[in-house]
PDB file of C-alpha atoms in Angstrom:
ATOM      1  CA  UNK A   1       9.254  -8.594  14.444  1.00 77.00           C
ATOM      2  CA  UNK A   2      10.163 -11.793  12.772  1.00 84.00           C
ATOM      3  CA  UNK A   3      13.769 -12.721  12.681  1.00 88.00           C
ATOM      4  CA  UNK A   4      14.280 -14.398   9.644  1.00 91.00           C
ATOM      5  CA  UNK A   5      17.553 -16.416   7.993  1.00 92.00           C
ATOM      6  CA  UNK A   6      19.136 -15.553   4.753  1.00 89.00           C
ATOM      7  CA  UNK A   7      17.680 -18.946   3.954  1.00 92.00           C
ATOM      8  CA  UNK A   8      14.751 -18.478   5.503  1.00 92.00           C
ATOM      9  CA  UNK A   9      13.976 -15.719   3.030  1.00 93.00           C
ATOM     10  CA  UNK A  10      11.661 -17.211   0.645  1.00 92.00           C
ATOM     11  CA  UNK A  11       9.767 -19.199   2.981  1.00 93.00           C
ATOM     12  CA  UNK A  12       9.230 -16.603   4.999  1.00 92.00           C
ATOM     13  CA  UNK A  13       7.395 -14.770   1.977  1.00 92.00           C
ATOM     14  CA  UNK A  14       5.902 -17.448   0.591  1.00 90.00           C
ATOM     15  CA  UNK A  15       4.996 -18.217   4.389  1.00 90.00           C
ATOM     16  CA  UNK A  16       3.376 -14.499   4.841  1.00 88.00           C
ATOM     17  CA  UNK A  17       1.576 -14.701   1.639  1.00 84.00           C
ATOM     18  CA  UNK A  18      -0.155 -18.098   2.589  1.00 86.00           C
ATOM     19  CA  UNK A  19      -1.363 -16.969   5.764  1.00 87.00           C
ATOM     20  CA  UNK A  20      -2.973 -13.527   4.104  1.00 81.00           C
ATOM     21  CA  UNK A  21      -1.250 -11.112   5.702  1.00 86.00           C
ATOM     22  CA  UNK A  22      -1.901  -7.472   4.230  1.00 86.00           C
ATOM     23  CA  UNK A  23       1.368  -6.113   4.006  1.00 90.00           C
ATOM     24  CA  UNK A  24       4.835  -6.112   5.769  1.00 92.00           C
ATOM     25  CA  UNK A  25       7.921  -4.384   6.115  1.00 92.00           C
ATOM     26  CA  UNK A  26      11.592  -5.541   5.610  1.00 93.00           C
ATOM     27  CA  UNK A  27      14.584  -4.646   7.398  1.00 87.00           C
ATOM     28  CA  UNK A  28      18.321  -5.136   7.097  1.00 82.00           C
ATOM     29  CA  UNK A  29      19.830  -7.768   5.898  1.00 85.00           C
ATOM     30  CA  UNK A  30      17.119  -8.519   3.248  1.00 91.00           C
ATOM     31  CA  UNK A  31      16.211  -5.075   1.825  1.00 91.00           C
ATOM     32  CA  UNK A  32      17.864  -6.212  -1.941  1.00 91.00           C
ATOM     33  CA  UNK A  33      17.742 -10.359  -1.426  1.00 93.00           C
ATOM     34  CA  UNK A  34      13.637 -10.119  -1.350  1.00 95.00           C
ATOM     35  CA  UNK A  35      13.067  -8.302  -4.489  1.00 95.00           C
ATOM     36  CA  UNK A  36      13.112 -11.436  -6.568  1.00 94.00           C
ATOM     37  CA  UNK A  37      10.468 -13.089  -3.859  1.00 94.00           C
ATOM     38  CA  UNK A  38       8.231  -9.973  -5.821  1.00 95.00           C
ATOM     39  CA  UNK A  39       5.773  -9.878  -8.267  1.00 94.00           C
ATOM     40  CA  UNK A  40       5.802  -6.084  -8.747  1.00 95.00           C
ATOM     41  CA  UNK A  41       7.964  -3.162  -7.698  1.00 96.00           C
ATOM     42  CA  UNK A  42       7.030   0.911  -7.517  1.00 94.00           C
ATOM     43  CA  UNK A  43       9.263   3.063  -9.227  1.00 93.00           C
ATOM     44  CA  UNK A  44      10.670   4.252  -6.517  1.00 93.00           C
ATOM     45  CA  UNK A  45      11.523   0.319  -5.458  1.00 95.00           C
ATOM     46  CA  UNK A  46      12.883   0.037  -9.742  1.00 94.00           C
ATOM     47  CA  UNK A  47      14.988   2.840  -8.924  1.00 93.00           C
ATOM     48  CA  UNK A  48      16.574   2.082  -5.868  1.00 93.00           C
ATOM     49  CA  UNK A  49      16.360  -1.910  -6.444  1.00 92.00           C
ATOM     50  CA  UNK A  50      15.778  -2.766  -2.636  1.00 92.00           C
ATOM     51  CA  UNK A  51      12.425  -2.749  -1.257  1.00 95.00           C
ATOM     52  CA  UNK A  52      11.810  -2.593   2.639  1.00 94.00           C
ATOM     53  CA  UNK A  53       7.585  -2.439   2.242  1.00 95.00           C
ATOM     54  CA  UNK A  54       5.892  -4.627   0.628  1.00 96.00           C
ATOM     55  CA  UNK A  55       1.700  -4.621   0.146  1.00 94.00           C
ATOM     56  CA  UNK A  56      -0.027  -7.855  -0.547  1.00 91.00           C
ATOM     57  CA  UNK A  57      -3.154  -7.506  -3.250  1.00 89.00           C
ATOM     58  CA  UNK A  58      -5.812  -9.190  -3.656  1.00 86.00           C
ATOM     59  CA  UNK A  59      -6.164  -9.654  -7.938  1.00 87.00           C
ATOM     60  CA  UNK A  60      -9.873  -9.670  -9.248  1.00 87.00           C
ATOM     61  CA  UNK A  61      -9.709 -13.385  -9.745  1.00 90.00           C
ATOM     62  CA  UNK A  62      -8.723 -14.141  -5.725  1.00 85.00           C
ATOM     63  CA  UNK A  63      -4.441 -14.397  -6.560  1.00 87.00           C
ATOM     64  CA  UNK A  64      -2.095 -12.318  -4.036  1.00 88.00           C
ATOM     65  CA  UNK A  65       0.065 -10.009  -5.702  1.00 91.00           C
ATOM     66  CA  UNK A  66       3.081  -8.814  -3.253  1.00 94.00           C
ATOM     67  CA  UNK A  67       4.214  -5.570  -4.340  1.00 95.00           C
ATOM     68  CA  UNK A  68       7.609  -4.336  -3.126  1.00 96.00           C
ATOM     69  CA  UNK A  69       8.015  -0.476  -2.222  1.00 96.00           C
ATOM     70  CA  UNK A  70      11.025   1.760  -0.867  1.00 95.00           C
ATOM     71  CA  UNK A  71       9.780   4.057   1.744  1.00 95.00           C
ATOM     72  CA  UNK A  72      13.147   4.646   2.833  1.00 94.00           C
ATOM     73  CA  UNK A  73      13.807   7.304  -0.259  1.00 95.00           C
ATOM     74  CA  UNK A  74      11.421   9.558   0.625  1.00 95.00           C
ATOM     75  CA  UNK A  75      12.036   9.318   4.176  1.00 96.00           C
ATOM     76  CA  UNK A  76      15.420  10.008   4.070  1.00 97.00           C
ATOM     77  CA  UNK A  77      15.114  12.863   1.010  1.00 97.00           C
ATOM     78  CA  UNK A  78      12.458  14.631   3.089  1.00 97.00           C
ATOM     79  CA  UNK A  79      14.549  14.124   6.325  1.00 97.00           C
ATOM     80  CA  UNK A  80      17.988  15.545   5.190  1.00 98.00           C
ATOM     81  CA  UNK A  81      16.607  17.774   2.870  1.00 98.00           C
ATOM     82  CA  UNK A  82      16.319  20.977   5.272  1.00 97.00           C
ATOM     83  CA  UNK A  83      19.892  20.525   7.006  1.00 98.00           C
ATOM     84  CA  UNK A  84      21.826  20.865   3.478  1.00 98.00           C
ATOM     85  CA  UNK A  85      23.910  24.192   2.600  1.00 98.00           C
ATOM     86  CA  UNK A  86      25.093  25.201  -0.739  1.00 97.00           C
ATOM     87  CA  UNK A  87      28.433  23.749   0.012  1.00 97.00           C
ATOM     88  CA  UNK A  88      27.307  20.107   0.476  1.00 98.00           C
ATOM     89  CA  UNK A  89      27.504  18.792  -2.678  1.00 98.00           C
ATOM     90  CA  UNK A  90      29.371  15.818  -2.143  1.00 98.00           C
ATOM     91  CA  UNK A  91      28.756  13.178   0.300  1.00 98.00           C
ATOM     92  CA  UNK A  92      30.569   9.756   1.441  1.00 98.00           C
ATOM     93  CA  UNK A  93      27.784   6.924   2.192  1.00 98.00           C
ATOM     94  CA  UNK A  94      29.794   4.746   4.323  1.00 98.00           C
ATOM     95  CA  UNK A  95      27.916   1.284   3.939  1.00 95.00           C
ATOM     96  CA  UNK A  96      26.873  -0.686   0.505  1.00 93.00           C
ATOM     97  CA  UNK A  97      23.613  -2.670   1.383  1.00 88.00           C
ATOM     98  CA  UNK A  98      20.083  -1.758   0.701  1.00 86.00           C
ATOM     99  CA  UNK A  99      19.847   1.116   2.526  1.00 89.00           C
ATOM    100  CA  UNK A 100      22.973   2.979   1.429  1.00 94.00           C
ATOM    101  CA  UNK A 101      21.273   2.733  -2.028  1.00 93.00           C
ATOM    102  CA  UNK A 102      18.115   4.622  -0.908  1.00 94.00           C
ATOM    103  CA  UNK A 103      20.996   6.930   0.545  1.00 97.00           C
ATOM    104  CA  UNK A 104      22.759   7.328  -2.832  1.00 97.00           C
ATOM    105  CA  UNK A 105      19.282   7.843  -4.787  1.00 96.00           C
ATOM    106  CA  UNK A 106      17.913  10.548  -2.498  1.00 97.00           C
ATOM    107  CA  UNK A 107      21.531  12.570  -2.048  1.00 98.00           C
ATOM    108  CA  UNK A 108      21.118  12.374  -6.440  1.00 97.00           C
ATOM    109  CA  UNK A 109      17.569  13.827  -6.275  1.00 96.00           C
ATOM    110  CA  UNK A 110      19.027  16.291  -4.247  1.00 98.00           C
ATOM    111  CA  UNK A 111      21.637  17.237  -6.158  1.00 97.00           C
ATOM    112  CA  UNK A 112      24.668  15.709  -3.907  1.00 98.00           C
ATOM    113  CA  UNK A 113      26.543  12.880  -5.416  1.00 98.00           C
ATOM    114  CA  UNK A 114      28.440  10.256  -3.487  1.00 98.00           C
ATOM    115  CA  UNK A 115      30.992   8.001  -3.000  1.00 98.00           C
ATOM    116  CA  UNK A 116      30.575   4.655  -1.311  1.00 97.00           C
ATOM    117  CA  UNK A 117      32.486   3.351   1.631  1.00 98.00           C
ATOM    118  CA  UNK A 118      33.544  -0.226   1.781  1.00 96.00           C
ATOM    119  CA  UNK A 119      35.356  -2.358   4.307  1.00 93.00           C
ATOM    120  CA  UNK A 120      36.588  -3.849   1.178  1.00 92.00           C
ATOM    121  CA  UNK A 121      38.200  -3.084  -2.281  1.00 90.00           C
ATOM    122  CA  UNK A 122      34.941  -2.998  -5.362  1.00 91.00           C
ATOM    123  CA  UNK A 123      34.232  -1.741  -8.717  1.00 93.00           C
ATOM    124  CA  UNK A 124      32.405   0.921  -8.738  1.00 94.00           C
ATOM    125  CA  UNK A 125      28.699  -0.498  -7.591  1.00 92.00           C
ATOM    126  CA  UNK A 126      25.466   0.814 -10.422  1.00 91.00           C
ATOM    127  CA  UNK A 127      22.345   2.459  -8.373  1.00 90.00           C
ATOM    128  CA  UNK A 128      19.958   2.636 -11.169  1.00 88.00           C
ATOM    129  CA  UNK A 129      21.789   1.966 -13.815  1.00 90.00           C
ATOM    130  CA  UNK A 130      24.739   4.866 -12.781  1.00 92.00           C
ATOM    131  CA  UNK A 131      27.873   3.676 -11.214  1.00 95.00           C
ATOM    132  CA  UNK A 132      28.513   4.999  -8.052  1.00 96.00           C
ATOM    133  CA  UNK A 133      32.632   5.410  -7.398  1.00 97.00           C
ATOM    134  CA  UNK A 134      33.888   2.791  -4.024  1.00 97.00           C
ATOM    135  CA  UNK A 135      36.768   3.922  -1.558  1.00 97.00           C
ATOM    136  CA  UNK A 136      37.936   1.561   1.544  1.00 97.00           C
ATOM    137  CA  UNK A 137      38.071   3.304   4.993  1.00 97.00           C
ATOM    138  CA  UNK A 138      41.512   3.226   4.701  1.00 96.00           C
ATOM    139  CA  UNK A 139      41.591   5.651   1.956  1.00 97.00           C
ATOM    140  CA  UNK A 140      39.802   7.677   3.974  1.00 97.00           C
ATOM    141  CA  UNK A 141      42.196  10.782   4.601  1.00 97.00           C
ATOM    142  CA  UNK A 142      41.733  14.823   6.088  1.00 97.00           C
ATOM    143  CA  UNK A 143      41.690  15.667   1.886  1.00 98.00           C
ATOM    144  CA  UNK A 144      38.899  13.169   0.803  1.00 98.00           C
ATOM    145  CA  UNK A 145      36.837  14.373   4.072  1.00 98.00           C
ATOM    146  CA  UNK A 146      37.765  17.802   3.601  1.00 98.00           C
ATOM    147  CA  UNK A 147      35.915  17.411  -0.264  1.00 98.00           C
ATOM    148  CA  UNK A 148      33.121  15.388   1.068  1.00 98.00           C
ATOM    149  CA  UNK A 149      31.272  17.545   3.482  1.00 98.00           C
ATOM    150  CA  UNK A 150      28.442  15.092   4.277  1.00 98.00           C
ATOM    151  CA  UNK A 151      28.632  11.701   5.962  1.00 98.00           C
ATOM    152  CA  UNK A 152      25.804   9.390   5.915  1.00 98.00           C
ATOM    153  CA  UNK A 153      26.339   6.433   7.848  1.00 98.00           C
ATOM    154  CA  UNK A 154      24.180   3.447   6.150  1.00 96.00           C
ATOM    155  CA  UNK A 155      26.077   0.884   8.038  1.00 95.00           C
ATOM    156  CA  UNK A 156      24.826  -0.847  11.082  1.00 94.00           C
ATOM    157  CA  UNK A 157      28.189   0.098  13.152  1.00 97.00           C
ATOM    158  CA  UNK A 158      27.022   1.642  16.557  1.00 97.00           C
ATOM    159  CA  UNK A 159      23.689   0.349  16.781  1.00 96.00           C
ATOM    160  CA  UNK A 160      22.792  -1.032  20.222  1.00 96.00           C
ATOM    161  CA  UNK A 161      23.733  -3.286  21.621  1.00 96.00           C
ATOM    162  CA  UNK A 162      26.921  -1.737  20.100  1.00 97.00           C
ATOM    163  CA  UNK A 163      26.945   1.638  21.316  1.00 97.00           C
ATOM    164  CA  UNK A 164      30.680   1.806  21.526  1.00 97.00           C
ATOM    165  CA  UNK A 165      31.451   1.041  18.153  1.00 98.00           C
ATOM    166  CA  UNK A 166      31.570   4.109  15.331  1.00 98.00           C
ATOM    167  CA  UNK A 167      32.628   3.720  11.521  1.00 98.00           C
ATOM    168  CA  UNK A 168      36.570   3.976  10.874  1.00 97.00           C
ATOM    169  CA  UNK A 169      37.315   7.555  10.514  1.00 97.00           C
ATOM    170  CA  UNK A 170      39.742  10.372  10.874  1.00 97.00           C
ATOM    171  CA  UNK A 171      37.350  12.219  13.291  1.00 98.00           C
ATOM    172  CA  UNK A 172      39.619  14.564  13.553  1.00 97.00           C
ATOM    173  CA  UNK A 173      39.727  16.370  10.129  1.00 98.00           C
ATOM    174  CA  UNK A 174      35.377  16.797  10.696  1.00 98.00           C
ATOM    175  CA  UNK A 175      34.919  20.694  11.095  1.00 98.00           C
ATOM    176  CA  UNK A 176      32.030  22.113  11.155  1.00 98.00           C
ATOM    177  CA  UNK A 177      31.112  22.382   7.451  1.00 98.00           C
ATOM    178  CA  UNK A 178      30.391  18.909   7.725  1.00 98.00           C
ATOM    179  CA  UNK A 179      26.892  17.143   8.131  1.00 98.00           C
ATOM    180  CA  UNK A 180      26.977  13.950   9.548  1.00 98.00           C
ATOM    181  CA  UNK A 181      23.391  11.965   9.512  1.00 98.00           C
ATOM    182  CA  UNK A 182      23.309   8.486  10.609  1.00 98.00           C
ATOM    183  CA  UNK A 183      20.230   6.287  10.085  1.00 97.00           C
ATOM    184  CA  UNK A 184      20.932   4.690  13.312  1.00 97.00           C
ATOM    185  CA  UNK A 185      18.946   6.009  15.762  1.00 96.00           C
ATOM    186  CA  UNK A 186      19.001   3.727  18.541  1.00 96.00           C
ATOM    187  CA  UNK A 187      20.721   4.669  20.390  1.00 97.00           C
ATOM    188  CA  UNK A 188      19.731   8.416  19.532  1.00 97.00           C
ATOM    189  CA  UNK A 189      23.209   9.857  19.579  1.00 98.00           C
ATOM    190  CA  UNK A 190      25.626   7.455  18.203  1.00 98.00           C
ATOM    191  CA  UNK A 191      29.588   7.717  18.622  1.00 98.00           C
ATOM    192  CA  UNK A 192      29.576   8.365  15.354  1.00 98.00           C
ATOM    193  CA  UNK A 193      27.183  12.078  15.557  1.00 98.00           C
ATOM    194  CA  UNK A 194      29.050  12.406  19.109  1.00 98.00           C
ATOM    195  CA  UNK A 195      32.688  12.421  17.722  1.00 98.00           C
ATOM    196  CA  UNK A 196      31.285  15.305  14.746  1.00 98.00           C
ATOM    197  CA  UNK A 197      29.444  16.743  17.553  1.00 98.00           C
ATOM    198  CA  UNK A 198      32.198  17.499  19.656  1.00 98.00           C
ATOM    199  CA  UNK A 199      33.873  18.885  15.932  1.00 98.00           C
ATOM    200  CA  UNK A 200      30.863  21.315  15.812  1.00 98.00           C
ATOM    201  CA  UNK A 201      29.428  19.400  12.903  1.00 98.00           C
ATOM    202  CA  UNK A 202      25.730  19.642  12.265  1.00 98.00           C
ATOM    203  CA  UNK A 203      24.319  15.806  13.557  1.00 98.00           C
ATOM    204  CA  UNK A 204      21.200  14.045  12.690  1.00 98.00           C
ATOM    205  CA  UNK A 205      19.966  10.498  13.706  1.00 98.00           C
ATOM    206  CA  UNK A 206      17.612   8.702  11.787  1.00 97.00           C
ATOM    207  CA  UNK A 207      14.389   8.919  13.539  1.00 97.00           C
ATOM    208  CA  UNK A 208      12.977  11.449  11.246  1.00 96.00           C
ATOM    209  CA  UNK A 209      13.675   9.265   8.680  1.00 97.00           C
ATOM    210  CA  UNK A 210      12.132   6.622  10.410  1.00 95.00           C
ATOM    211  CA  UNK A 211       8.984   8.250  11.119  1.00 97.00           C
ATOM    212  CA  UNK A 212       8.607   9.793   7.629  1.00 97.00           C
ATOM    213  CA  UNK A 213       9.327   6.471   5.730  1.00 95.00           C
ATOM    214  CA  UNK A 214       6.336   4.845   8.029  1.00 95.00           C
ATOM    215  CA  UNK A 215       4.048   7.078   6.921  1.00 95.00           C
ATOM    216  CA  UNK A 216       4.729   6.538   3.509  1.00 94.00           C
ATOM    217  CA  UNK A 217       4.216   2.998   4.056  1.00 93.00           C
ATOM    218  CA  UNK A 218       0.769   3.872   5.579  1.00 93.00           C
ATOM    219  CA  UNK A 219       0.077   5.471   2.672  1.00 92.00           C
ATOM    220  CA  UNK A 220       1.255   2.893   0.451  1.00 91.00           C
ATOM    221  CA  UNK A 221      -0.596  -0.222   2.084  1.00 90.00           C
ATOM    222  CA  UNK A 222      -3.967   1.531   1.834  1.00 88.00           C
ATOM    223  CA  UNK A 223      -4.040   2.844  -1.463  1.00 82.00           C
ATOM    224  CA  UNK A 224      -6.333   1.865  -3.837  1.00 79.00           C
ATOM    225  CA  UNK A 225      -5.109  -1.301  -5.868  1.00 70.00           C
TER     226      UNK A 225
END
């Protein structure tokens, strides 16, 4: 892992591409910031417009190419896809950065549309071109959770070292209609899938996810150019 600055950000590309490395991923908080450090994007990257792979090509006349990819969409789509009922067709994405949008694309292919959470008061915030509505946490209420029966948290609240924290909710108005599936998954059980636990939720962390959006990266780094 190489911590890198905000600022850092495009020497750090320009710093990887110098040296010839073949490929590399990218991790929160840089997931949207180094798309324009890109000189192509896969649709999947177009449609999400954050990348967190990106494969470095060697052109036919010796120039590197870095092409951005999100294997986060199909991670998470494959990952959540078997623990959704007929009744979850609305979800609350609580987080607005790069991953939350993979969030928000997948939950669409699936047929679940969501609402954004924000610390904050926004517009309404375009993934692909379609606006996606924004609520604060303080809006949050027993009725909005009560029509939202899946909770995705795409925030990095309760990630170690942080383990006590959890997202601003009214845990108690969780039943157990609700899904709760955090991306988080160290550590495995956050307080965030303990407090729906104990509510009789269904809980997932995001190590599937994990492990399914590495292999697509796999994939993606060693296919042909």
């Amino acid at each position: 892992a190489l911590p890198v600055s905000p600022e850092a950000l495009g020497d750090a590309v320009r710093g990887l591409r110098a040296l010839g490395f073949r490929g590399f991923n990218v991790t929160i908080p840089h997931k949207q910031a180094v798309v324009s450090q890109l000189d192509t994007l896969s649709p999947e990257a177009t449609e999400v417009g954050a990348v967190n792979v990106v494969r470095v090509v060697r052109e036919s006349n010796g120039t590197l190419r870095l092409d951005g990819h999100n294997s986060d969409l199909l991670g998470f789509t494959r990952s959540i896809a078997p623990l959704l009922c007929p009744h979850h067709r609305r979800a609350l994405v609580l987080g607005t950065g790069g991953a939350s949008k993979a969030v928000v694309v997948g939950l669409r292919r699936l047929g679940v549309a969501s609402t954004y959470v924000s610390r904050r008061a926004v517009s309404p915030l375009p993934v692909d071109g379609v606006p996606v509505p924004v609520i604060t946490y303080a809006e949050l209420s027993a009725p909005v959770l009560a029509a939202h029966t899946v909770i995705i948290n795409a925030s990095p609240v309760g990630m170690a070292p942080a383990v006590e924290n959890a997202p601003d909710l009214p845990y108690g108005a969780l039943t157990s209609t609700h899904l709760l599936y955090d991306l988080i998954y160290n550590p495995a059980e956050t307080r965030f899938l303990h407090e729906g636990k104990l509510r009789g939720c269904t809980v997932k962390n995001g190590l599937g996810m994990l492990h399914l959006q590495a292999l697509e990266a796999w994939d993606f780094w060693n296919a042909p150019h």
